Amino acid sequence: MSKILITSALPYINGVKHLGNLAGSMLPADVYARAMRLLGHDVLYICATDEHGTPAELAAQAEGMDVSDYCDKMHEAQKKAGAYFGLSYDYFGRSSSAATHKLTQAFALTLETNGLIEERVSQQVYSKADQRYLPDRYVEGTCPGCDFEGARGDQCDNCGKLLDPIDLINPYSAISGSKDVEVRDTNHLYLKQSAMSDKLRDWVKAADGWPPLAMSIALKWLDEGLRDRAITRDLSWGVSVVDADGNIREGFEGKVFYVWFDAPIAYIGATQDWAAQVPERDWESWWRTDKGADDVRYVQFMGKDNVAFHTLSFPVTLMGSGEPWKLVDQLKAFNWVTWYGGKFSTSQKRGVFMDQAREIAPSDYWRWHLMANAPEGNDAAFTWEEFQATINSDLANVLGNFVNRITKYTVGKFDGKVPDGGVAGEAEAWITSELQTRIPQLIAYYESREFRKAMAETRAIWAAGNEYLTQAAPWTHYKTDVDQAAIGTRYGLNLVVLFGIIAQPIIPDAAAKILDAMNIPHANRSWNFGGREGIAALLDALPRGLNITAPDVLFTKIEDDDVSAWSQSFGGQT
RNA sequence: GGUGGGGUAGCUCAGCUGGUUAGAGCGCAGGACUCAUAAUCCUGAGGUCGUGAGUUCAAGUCUCACUCUCACUACCA
């Protein structure tokens, strides 16, 4: 048993996330957390809403709400959406919590003491009409390169050129459209990432268990030379910048830390908030290597856009403090889920968001499809047709039908009781050896976080059940030798239990229905096979005479009509 | 522009450090079975591995060029 700390990238507060966000961090982290718990590990899965920054202020403004109230509301909405999808966080916190504020301020002071933070002056566009400084992307104007009129301050969408907002011709605020903007000098704290570059490179190179995607992104940034990064912004909503006495730092009135400085710190803050709920809980044993966290394995999940922050910026914060903080051991970075090959778009009604998804299909459907087609090596295109095919084939036909056929048969021929009798023969030897190969393989895939392969292996195990029934053919034996029909039925029922157990990390709702129907006590729903012999024993583990029931149809099929209706309302391919 | 992915059966994808007839699922065709959600099981057809060169006894796998596509590019998060 090991201690595994799991975090998934923090969902931003300005709206319910779409399926791509879910598939790229929260869901795989959850499946991994559930799998590791099943294997008997001590798991702590932490997530939180990322609540600071300009978009939060603007979203609140658009709804006519106070930012703080808006965040309260959206935090609850995201929490609810997560609960619907069965995301099994040990704690779902908030980056706006007092704990994160204090930690952020403490880190900044320590980093400054260590000479890694310094104050510099930069130029920033200020909009008088909006009464705020504008982040680069909120300044628009005419591209100096191609004369395109809708260029954003960071990049021109027309010619692709990278821009500096102060170079835009006729700049205006993207928020209000006001042209009453000017460039002002503003002072900010800079994190001297460059000073940590060598140390960071050594650490990255020593990393094990990072996918190529993450490793190459991290090394690329290091090779280009890490730039010092401003970690404060001209905003009012966020973590205020304080001095050693806890007063607002001079010259930093109306400024707060940049969200990307405090967001990862919220992993720690949320753990503190988790611990504060129960006296026995100890956050330091997860985060401080001098307080018991030296044997923790820390695994992070994120989309590829977050890699640089997790492999470079956050480690600079932790390492630069000189304090014994737990650094990430393994991480999993995902590509994007695309919508018929294109991007998700709220305005064009393209794509599905977490709150809408619940009205379309049960949580298990989404969980299975998104994991079986996880964007691991590449961006993965979501289509309704593929969704329908995956669900109908894998869940309804392979798993659902298997459970249905054997439980109904038991109810019909054996009075709903696990039958006794019969001698194990070729078919039983076959399925035993099949599982003795496949189950360890499945576990290996989970441990290496290869989700597509883990799903394919799970499906192959379910399919082997159907093949076993064909070989054992209890319905044929029943006519001449009821005992021989009994063993086929009994093995079939044991397979149902096993299939329910391995389904738990992915499709927890259906798994619970299966295990309930089989009358399996919760204590026996774990994944302790005890090696190859354990698997053999498990295939005949159910007590004879145990009452079982045939569950209702586990997975209703998705019809063509459903697909057309969804395509229409959600802007699928036309 | 720079950097990194990717381009393998109709579709979605596996193929690690180069080595017998290139794999899986879906779809398709034929057969078997009838316990089951018109489900399942078996068999089969289908690919000159983006293009062109090169290295090698041997390349989907290494090198170079070209081409298409996606992402990232530090003040959106």
XYZ file of C-alpha atoms (C1' of nucleotides) in Angstrom:
651
model
C 0.000 0.000 0.000
C 1.305 3.410 -0.819
C 0.139 6.943 -0.241
C -0.935 8.572 -3.462
C -1.721 12.255 -3.686
C -3.758 13.109 -6.761
C -4.651 16.543 -8.052
C -6.472 17.489 -11.207
C -6.027 20.886 -12.810
C -8.377 23.390 -11.236
C -11.470 24.150 -13.304
C -11.832 27.887 -13.820
C -14.779 29.537 -12.163
C -16.366 31.396 -15.082
C -18.846 28.742 -16.135
C -19.633 25.071 -16.113
C -16.901 23.163 -17.930
C -17.382 21.329 -21.194
C -16.665 17.687 -21.867
C -13.132 18.428 -22.999
C -12.231 19.857 -19.610
C -13.825 16.892 -17.929
C -12.016 14.369 -20.120
C -8.672 16.098 -19.858
C -8.163 16.277 -16.133
C -10.981 15.702 -13.642
C -12.371 12.464 -15.050
C -9.087 10.599 -15.605
C -7.916 11.735 -12.181
C -11.112 10.326 -10.729
C -10.821 7.013 -12.564
C -7.219 6.750 -11.446
C -8.146 7.627 -7.863
C -10.902 5.026 -7.817
C -8.653 2.365 -9.332
C -5.882 3.052 -6.838
C -8.317 2.961 -3.923
C -9.613 -0.381 -5.171
C -6.073 -1.697 -5.263
C -5.837 -0.798 -1.608
C -3.753 2.364 -1.746
C -4.198 5.311 0.564
C -5.459 7.943 -1.846
C -6.065 11.646 -1.386
C -7.693 13.288 -4.397
C -7.816 17.067 -4.208
C -9.367 19.547 -6.591
C -10.760 23.071 -6.337
C -12.241 25.878 -8.352
C -9.791 28.448 -9.657
C -11.556 31.679 -8.854
C -9.275 34.639 -9.407
C -8.467 36.697 -12.464
C -10.031 39.052 -14.966
C -12.496 36.595 -16.554
C -14.087 35.971 -13.166
C -14.586 39.688 -12.629
C -16.032 40.142 -16.082
C -18.319 37.138 -15.838
C -19.637 38.439 -12.538
C -20.114 41.876 -14.033
C -22.023 40.395 -16.955
C -24.407 38.739 -14.539
C -24.679 41.881 -12.484
C -23.271 40.142 -9.464
C -20.622 40.826 -6.902
C -17.533 38.727 -7.776
C -17.552 36.972 -4.479
C -21.234 36.034 -4.759
C -20.711 34.967 -8.338
C -17.895 32.666 -7.297
C -20.024 31.205 -4.526
C -22.719 30.450 -7.025
C -20.445 28.988 -9.673
C -18.484 26.956 -7.187
C -21.699 25.274 -6.136
C -22.700 24.738 -9.757
C -19.395 23.077 -10.573
C -19.512 21.026 -7.433
C -22.946 19.790 -8.429
C -21.851 18.998 -11.965
C -18.870 17.102 -10.612
C -21.074 15.156 -8.233
C -23.335 14.161 -11.092
C -20.356 12.698 -12.918
C -19.332 10.835 -9.791
C -16.070 12.703 -9.341
C -14.832 11.256 -6.090
C -12.791 14.150 -4.749
C -11.737 13.748 -1.180
C -12.107 17.493 -1.156
C -13.292 20.014 -3.705
C -12.012 23.329 -2.435
C -11.674 26.885 -3.614
C -8.642 28.937 -4.496
C -10.345 31.851 -2.777
C -10.189 30.165 0.615
C -8.363 31.833 3.490
C -5.863 28.992 3.620
C -4.771 29.541 0.033
C -4.553 33.303 0.549
C -2.256 32.862 3.531
C -0.089 30.268 1.828
C 0.257 32.394 -1.290
C 1.356 35.409 0.705
C 3.764 33.310 2.742
C 5.330 31.766 -0.362
C 5.831 35.200 -1.898
C 7.550 36.541 1.216
C 9.834 33.507 1.470
C 10.711 33.693 -2.207
C 11.536 37.365 -1.855
C 13.740 36.642 1.168
C 15.520 34.076 -0.982
C 16.144 36.665 -3.639
C 13.776 35.141 -6.182
C 11.264 37.961 -6.347
C 11.887 41.514 -7.366
C 9.791 44.541 -8.187
C 9.892 45.847 -11.744
C 7.968 48.396 -13.771
C 6.201 47.424 -16.957
C 3.782 49.034 -19.354
C 0.178 48.039 -19.458
C -2.849 49.253 -21.326
C -5.400 50.997 -19.117
C -8.996 51.574 -20.142
C -10.579 54.626 -18.590
C -14.074 53.589 -19.548
C -13.694 50.196 -17.918
C -11.640 51.638 -15.104
C -9.245 48.746 -15.264
C -5.989 47.588 -16.719
C -6.531 45.294 -19.650
C -4.840 41.915 -20.005
C -3.289 41.528 -23.450
C -6.138 39.541 -24.858
C -8.636 42.160 -23.842
C -7.000 44.809 -25.949
C -7.939 44.756 -29.600
C -7.030 46.927 -32.543
C -5.497 46.954 -35.971
C -2.625 44.564 -36.554
C 0.563 46.504 -37.401
C 1.597 43.637 -39.656
C -1.421 42.947 -41.825
C -3.869 45.774 -41.067
C -6.465 43.300 -39.825
C -8.843 45.284 -37.647
C -9.823 42.706 -35.037
C -6.362 41.679 -33.847
C -6.047 40.802 -30.191
C -3.278 42.224 -28.070
C -1.353 38.999 -27.840
C -1.771 37.642 -31.327
C -3.367 38.521 -34.631
C -5.927 35.912 -35.594
C -5.614 36.894 -39.211
C -1.863 36.647 -39.871
C -0.892 34.688 -36.782
C 1.753 37.203 -35.767
C 2.560 37.502 -32.068
C 1.905 40.995 -30.873
C 2.455 43.295 -27.990
C -0.703 45.231 -27.155
C 1.123 48.544 -27.125
C 1.972 48.019 -30.796
C -1.658 47.815 -31.909
C -2.926 50.624 -34.105
C -6.141 52.231 -32.867
C -6.349 50.061 -29.790
C -9.652 49.648 -28.022
C -10.986 47.722 -25.067
C -12.440 44.328 -25.974
C -14.650 44.636 -22.931
C -16.461 47.882 -23.612
C -15.219 48.741 -27.086
C -13.993 52.053 -25.726
C -11.092 53.675 -27.523
C -10.253 55.734 -24.502
C -7.262 53.636 -23.583
C -3.707 54.578 -22.697
C -0.433 52.921 -21.830
C 0.581 53.372 -18.217
C 3.571 52.339 -16.187
C 2.740 49.873 -13.474
C 4.918 48.078 -10.946
C 4.734 44.354 -10.379
C 6.476 41.536 -8.584
C 8.496 39.253 -10.840
C 9.389 35.680 -10.064
C 12.976 35.140 -11.163
C 12.455 31.818 -12.836
C 15.685 32.263 -14.762
C 17.674 31.940 -11.555
C 16.159 28.518 -10.937
C 16.644 27.292 -14.477
C 19.551 24.891 -13.920
C 18.095 23.389 -10.801
C 14.812 22.939 -12.582
C 16.418 21.302 -15.583
C 18.135 18.729 -13.387
C 14.861 17.998 -11.678
C 12.929 17.669 -14.944
C 15.545 15.399 -16.459
C 15.414 13.131 -13.440
C 11.636 12.864 -13.707
C 10.146 9.473 -14.305
C 6.589 8.749 -15.324
C 6.024 11.865 -17.393
C 4.511 11.317 -20.815
C 6.514 12.562 -23.817
C 4.028 15.361 -24.288
C 4.773 16.809 -20.838
C 8.503 16.211 -20.986
C 8.892 17.862 -24.360
C 6.878 20.922 -23.348
C 8.927 21.384 -20.184
C 12.271 20.959 -21.922
C 11.229 23.265 -24.707
C 10.618 26.096 -22.298
C 13.913 25.418 -20.543
C 15.772 25.314 -23.836
C 14.326 28.632 -24.906
C 15.424 30.042 -21.604
C 13.034 30.557 -18.738
C 11.885 34.129 -18.520
C 11.146 35.905 -15.311
C 7.462 36.157 -14.881
C 5.204 38.797 -13.399
C 3.228 37.207 -10.611
C 0.992 40.141 -9.783
C -1.753 41.895 -11.731
C -3.701 45.132 -11.561
C -6.952 43.726 -10.286
C -8.992 43.873 -7.158
C -10.241 40.289 -7.000
C -7.604 37.896 -5.786
C -4.921 37.403 -3.158
C -3.656 40.757 -1.972
C 0.045 41.479 -1.847
C 1.235 42.003 1.713
C 4.452 42.842 3.503
C 6.021 40.914 6.353
C 3.699 42.597 8.850
C 0.623 41.535 6.977
C -0.210 45.011 5.698
C -0.835 45.749 2.042
C 2.548 46.149 0.443
C 3.384 49.725 -0.406
C 2.565 50.499 -4.010
C 0.472 47.380 -4.374
C -2.892 48.814 -3.520
C -5.329 47.549 -6.154
C -3.037 44.698 -7.132
C -3.284 41.019 -6.465
C -1.285 37.923 -7.259
C -1.625 36.484 -10.727
C -3.994 33.513 -10.739
C -1.326 31.204 -11.998
C 0.783 31.946 -8.953
C -1.941 31.136 -6.455
C -3.892 28.436 -8.332
C -1.438 25.561 -7.819
C -0.880 26.716 -4.266
C -4.587 26.035 -3.865
C -3.774 22.333 -4.108
C -2.060 22.756 -0.768
C -4.626 25.200 0.576
C -7.464 22.852 -0.293
C -5.640 20.032 1.473
C -5.428 22.240 4.557
C -9.139 22.942 4.308
C -9.780 19.207 3.948
C -7.716 18.512 7.048
C -9.429 21.239 9.020
C -12.727 19.367 8.780
C -11.637 16.454 10.944
C -9.113 16.599 13.799
C -7.313 13.371 12.847
C -6.509 14.596 9.371
C -3.002 15.869 8.778
C -2.272 17.913 5.663
C 1.445 18.028 6.308
C 1.815 14.267 5.939
C 0.811 14.793 2.299
C 2.797 17.885 1.470
C 5.824 18.221 3.728
C 8.583 15.733 3.156
C 9.877 16.432 6.660
C 6.468 15.566 8.111
C 5.743 12.215 6.518
C 5.215 13.110 2.880
C 8.526 11.617 1.793
C 6.757 8.360 0.953
C 3.885 10.033 -0.893
C 3.589 9.542 -4.637
C 2.181 12.741 -6.093
C 0.365 12.424 -9.421
C -1.037 15.392 -11.328
C -3.587 15.391 -14.148
C -3.956 18.282 -16.564
C -4.597 19.431 -20.114
C -1.559 20.154 -22.223
C -2.044 23.889 -21.823
C -1.259 23.511 -18.144
C 1.964 21.591 -18.445
C 4.319 24.539 -18.243
C 2.722 25.805 -15.072
C 2.900 22.422 -13.389
C 6.361 21.393 -14.534
C 8.070 24.770 -14.243
C 6.300 27.660 -12.525
C 4.850 25.786 -9.585
C 8.074 23.811 -8.979
C 9.945 27.148 -8.963
C 7.615 28.332 -6.224
C 8.071 25.160 -4.194
C 11.796 24.641 -4.744
C 12.575 28.321 -4.494
C 11.067 28.492 -1.042
C 13.885 26.298 0.198
C 11.328 24.461 2.287
C 10.703 20.701 2.108
C 7.573 20.709 -0.059
C 6.407 17.655 -1.942
C 7.009 18.004 -5.668
C 5.114 16.200 -8.388
C 6.352 12.693 -9.128
C 4.240 11.626 -12.064
C 1.960 13.566 -14.288
C -0.461 12.880 -17.028
C -1.152 15.486 -19.676
C -4.013 15.234 -22.114
C -4.723 16.693 -25.496
C -8.105 18.128 -26.360
C -11.411 16.556 -27.089
C -12.651 18.280 -30.212
C -16.137 18.592 -31.548
C -16.292 16.869 -34.917
C -12.676 17.897 -35.354
C -13.316 21.551 -34.496
C -13.371 23.497 -31.301
C -16.076 23.599 -28.691
C -17.982 26.839 -28.953
C -20.574 28.127 -26.542
C -21.741 30.952 -28.756
C -22.323 28.712 -31.761
C -23.941 26.040 -29.614
C -21.268 23.567 -30.570
C -20.331 21.052 -27.953
C -21.713 19.765 -24.706
C -21.190 21.190 -21.247
C -21.251 19.219 -18.064
C -24.626 20.496 -16.929
C -26.240 19.696 -20.281
C -24.651 16.274 -20.500
C -26.705 15.023 -17.598
C -29.901 15.634 -19.519
C -28.616 13.632 -22.462
C -27.248 10.435 -21.026
C -26.365 8.851 -17.696
C -23.029 9.726 -16.155
C -21.649 6.234 -16.793
C -22.148 6.630 -20.537
C -20.042 9.752 -20.614
C -17.418 8.346 -18.307
C -16.988 5.232 -20.398
C -16.930 6.969 -23.743
C -14.602 9.756 -22.700
C -12.126 7.356 -21.130
C -12.280 4.731 -23.870
C -11.551 7.526 -26.346
C -9.367 9.646 -24.095
C -7.250 12.250 -25.916
C -4.010 10.648 -24.827
C -1.771 10.621 -27.873
C -3.700 13.081 -29.940
C -6.663 15.346 -29.935
C -9.733 13.122 -30.013
C -12.819 14.003 -31.996
C -16.149 13.612 -30.265
C -19.032 12.660 -32.508
C -22.512 11.494 -31.617
C -22.130 8.544 -33.964
C -19.014 7.382 -32.155
C -20.694 7.949 -28.809
C -23.616 5.786 -29.875
C -21.372 3.039 -31.234
C -19.190 2.900 -28.118
C -22.071 2.812 -25.685
C -24.240 0.343 -27.553
C -21.431 -2.022 -28.310
C -19.286 -1.913 -25.191
C -21.779 -1.205 -22.453
C -25.136 -2.461 -23.704
C -24.121 -5.437 -25.841
C -20.963 -6.699 -24.242
C -21.357 -5.964 -20.533
C -25.060 -5.270 -20.079
C -26.198 -8.226 -22.118
C -23.759 -10.544 -20.389
C -25.084 -9.640 -16.960
C -28.611 -9.856 -18.224
C -28.372 -13.228 -19.952
C -26.767 -15.112 -17.108
C -28.755 -13.585 -14.264
C -32.052 -14.131 -16.079
C -31.051 -17.693 -16.816
C -30.267 -18.265 -13.147
C -33.621 -16.848 -12.117
C -35.419 -18.975 -14.700
C -33.656 -22.303 -14.231
C -32.104 -22.238 -10.779
C -34.666 -20.295 -8.804
C -32.365 -17.274 -8.521
C -29.824 -19.132 -6.422
C -26.149 -19.780 -7.131
C -26.279 -23.473 -8.106
C -24.042 -26.213 -6.765
C -22.577 -29.173 -8.656
C -20.631 -29.863 -11.796
C -16.990 -30.461 -12.617
C -14.664 -27.810 -13.969
C -13.526 -28.654 -17.471
C -11.951 -27.061 -20.520
C -14.129 -23.985 -20.621
C -13.375 -23.188 -16.975
C -9.648 -23.722 -17.532
C -9.785 -21.398 -20.522
C -11.499 -18.498 -18.762
C -9.226 -18.897 -15.743
C -6.063 -18.644 -17.771
C -7.532 -15.824 -19.818
C -8.168 -13.779 -16.698
C -4.846 -14.667 -15.136
C -3.257 -12.875 -18.055
C -5.720 -10.067 -18.512
C -6.326 -8.885 -14.958
C -2.638 -8.205 -14.199
C -2.415 -6.466 -17.552
C -5.383 -4.290 -16.667
C -3.824 -3.326 -13.357
C -0.565 -2.487 -15.106
C -2.401 -0.173 -17.483
C -4.037 1.643 -14.598
C -0.745 2.014 -12.812
C 0.876 3.510 -15.866
C -2.219 5.655 -16.454
C -2.774 4.358 -19.985
C -6.497 4.857 -19.991
C -7.444 3.840 -23.499
C -5.595 0.595 -23.018
C -7.134 0.036 -19.601
C -10.591 0.503 -21.117
C -9.814 -1.826 -24.026
C -8.556 -4.451 -21.589
C -11.665 -4.073 -19.436
C -13.828 -4.567 -22.466
C -11.794 -7.598 -23.552
C -12.367 -9.127 -20.120
C -16.119 -8.566 -20.417
C -16.082 -10.053 -23.923
C -14.238 -13.117 -22.601
C -17.256 -13.701 -20.370
C -19.505 -14.006 -23.382
C -17.045 -16.326 -25.024
C -16.946 -18.463 -21.902
C -20.720 -18.810 -21.894
C -20.653 -19.893 -25.513
C -18.105 -22.561 -24.645
C -19.810 -23.700 -21.445
C -23.302 -23.494 -22.995
C -25.252 -24.312 -19.834
C -28.542 -24.125 -21.755
C -27.409 -27.088 -23.874
C -26.181 -29.164 -20.945
C -29.347 -28.412 -19.019
C -31.303 -30.827 -21.221
C -29.152 -33.812 -20.295
C -26.991 -32.933 -17.290
C -28.192 -30.283 -14.896
C -24.959 -30.403 -12.852
C -22.950 -29.468 -15.898
C -25.355 -26.614 -16.549
C -24.882 -25.598 -12.924
C -21.154 -25.046 -13.130
C -21.449 -22.944 -16.267
C -24.093 -20.848 -14.591
C -22.091 -20.570 -11.393
C -18.929 -19.457 -13.171
C -21.013 -17.044 -15.182
C -22.369 -15.491 -12.007
C -18.907 -15.226 -10.514
C -17.833 -13.481 -13.680
C -20.671 -11.001 -13.245
C -19.252 -10.116 -9.846
C -15.730 -9.798 -11.171
C -16.928 -7.632 -14.052
C -18.792 -5.427 -11.602
C -15.690 -5.023 -9.492
C -13.417 -4.020 -12.348
C -16.121 -1.690 -13.678
C -16.140 0.367 -10.502
C -13.438 2.888 -11.392
C -15.052 3.727 -14.710
C -18.799 3.247 -14.466
C -19.488 3.312 -10.729
C -23.288 3.570 -10.967
C -23.753 0.498 -13.139
C -21.111 -1.373 -11.152
C -23.064 -0.737 -7.959
C -26.270 -1.993 -9.575
C -24.535 -5.171 -10.674
C -22.954 -5.845 -7.297
C -26.211 -5.044 -5.502
C -28.068 -7.528 -7.686
C -25.467 -10.127 -6.813
C -25.815 -9.402 -3.119
C -22.145 -8.630 -2.658
C -21.380 -6.887 0.641
C -19.513 -3.610 0.253
C -16.492 -4.989 2.089
C -16.078 -7.606 -0.643
C -16.128 -5.172 -3.541
C -12.409 -4.577 -3.429
C -9.752 -5.565 -5.859
C -7.553 -7.834 -3.778
C -7.084 -10.787 -6.047
C -4.001 -12.039 -4.287
C -2.206 -12.884 -7.491
C -2.977 -15.588 -10.022
C -4.284 -18.117 -7.527
C -6.575 -15.485 -6.157
C -8.114 -15.060 -9.581
C -8.761 -18.793 -9.896
C -10.437 -18.852 -6.494
C -12.475 -15.802 -7.333
C -14.127 -17.611 -10.237
C -15.835 -19.933 -7.800
C -16.129 -17.655 -4.816
C -19.883 -17.137 -4.522
C -21.501 -19.231 -1.805
C -23.830 -21.913 -3.155
C -27.425 -21.061 -2.647
C -26.824 -17.302 -2.468
C -29.831 -15.415 -3.739
C -29.252 -13.174 -6.698
C -31.572 -11.095 -8.830
C -31.590 -10.046 -12.449
C -31.030 -6.281 -12.506
C -33.166 -4.093 -14.749
C -31.678 -3.309 -18.115
C -28.357 -1.735 -17.177
C -27.747 0.259 -20.337
C -30.528 1.445 -22.588
C -29.298 1.667 -26.132
C -28.846 4.925 -27.935
C -31.168 5.034 -30.951
C -30.535 6.721 -34.277
C -33.333 9.145 -33.460
C -31.462 10.225 -30.347
C -28.396 10.912 -32.410
C -30.258 13.071 -34.913
C -32.002 14.986 -32.163
C -28.744 15.661 -30.320
C -26.959 16.628 -33.506
C -29.638 19.222 -34.142
C -29.689 20.805 -30.724
C -25.950 20.699 -30.127
C -24.641 21.623 -33.537
C -23.117 18.348 -34.562
C -22.150 17.715 -38.139
C -24.846 18.781 -40.550
C 7.714 32.650 -37.800
C 9.506 29.213 -33.652
C 8.633 24.553 -31.005
C 6.256 19.986 -30.265
C 2.474 16.112 -31.668
C 0.214 13.543 -35.525
C -0.626 11.607 -40.766
C -1.002 3.060 -40.233
C -7.400 -1.132 -42.884
C -14.196 2.542 -44.647
C -14.065 4.857 -39.176
C -11.414 5.465 -34.202
C -6.753 4.026 -32.846
C -2.258 0.129 -31.015
C 2.475 -0.786 -32.902
C 8.738 0.054 -26.931
C 15.111 0.497 -27.909
C 14.608 -1.400 -36.571
C 13.979 -8.373 -37.459
C 9.227 -14.106 -39.409
C 2.895 -13.620 -43.450
C 1.508 -5.032 -40.126
C -2.606 -5.566 -35.090
C -7.419 -4.244 -32.048
C -12.429 -2.306 -31.667
C -16.391 -0.493 -34.695
C -18.478 -1.176 -39.557
C -19.049 -4.913 -43.583
C -19.748 -10.347 -45.548
C -20.670 -15.493 -44.356
C -21.623 -19.199 -40.628
C -23.066 -21.040 -35.519
C -26.228 -20.634 -31.340
C -30.980 -19.511 -29.010
C -29.714 -18.296 -22.218
C -29.937 -12.812 -23.362
C -31.103 -5.671 -24.505
C -32.633 -8.425 -32.974
C -27.937 -9.450 -28.037
C -23.620 -13.333 -28.273
C -19.749 -16.648 -30.463
C -16.731 -18.172 -34.820
C -14.629 -17.243 -39.663
C -13.444 -13.911 -43.511
C -12.550 -9.671 -46.846
C -10.088 -4.881 -46.336
C -3.747 -1.470 -45.679
C 2.340 -0.418 -51.629
C 2.011 2.138 -42.938
C 1.252 10.948 -46.091
C 5.127 11.735 -50.574
C 10.221 11.262 -52.317
C 15.147 9.987 -51.354
C 18.910 7.774 -47.976
C 21.345 4.450 -44.075
C 21.114 -1.049 -43.266
C 21.619 -7.955 -44.481
C 16.751 -5.950 -42.722
C 12.474 0.246 -41.796
C 5.724 1.573 -40.234
C 10.010 1.746 -36.757
C 16.485 5.517 -37.953
C 18.249 10.150 -41.260
C 17.047 14.158 -44.759
C 13.632 16.888 -47.783
C 8.640 17.862 -48.969
C 3.416 17.958 -47.855
C -1.126 18.007 -44.888
C -3.112 18.638 -39.986
C -3.436 19.887 -34.730
C -1.612 22.205 -30.475
C 1.619 25.441 -27.754
C 4.222 30.191 -28.141
C 4.823 32.821 -21.413
C -0.667 39.142 -19.574
C -7.188 34.051 -21.165
C -6.909 30.530 -17.756
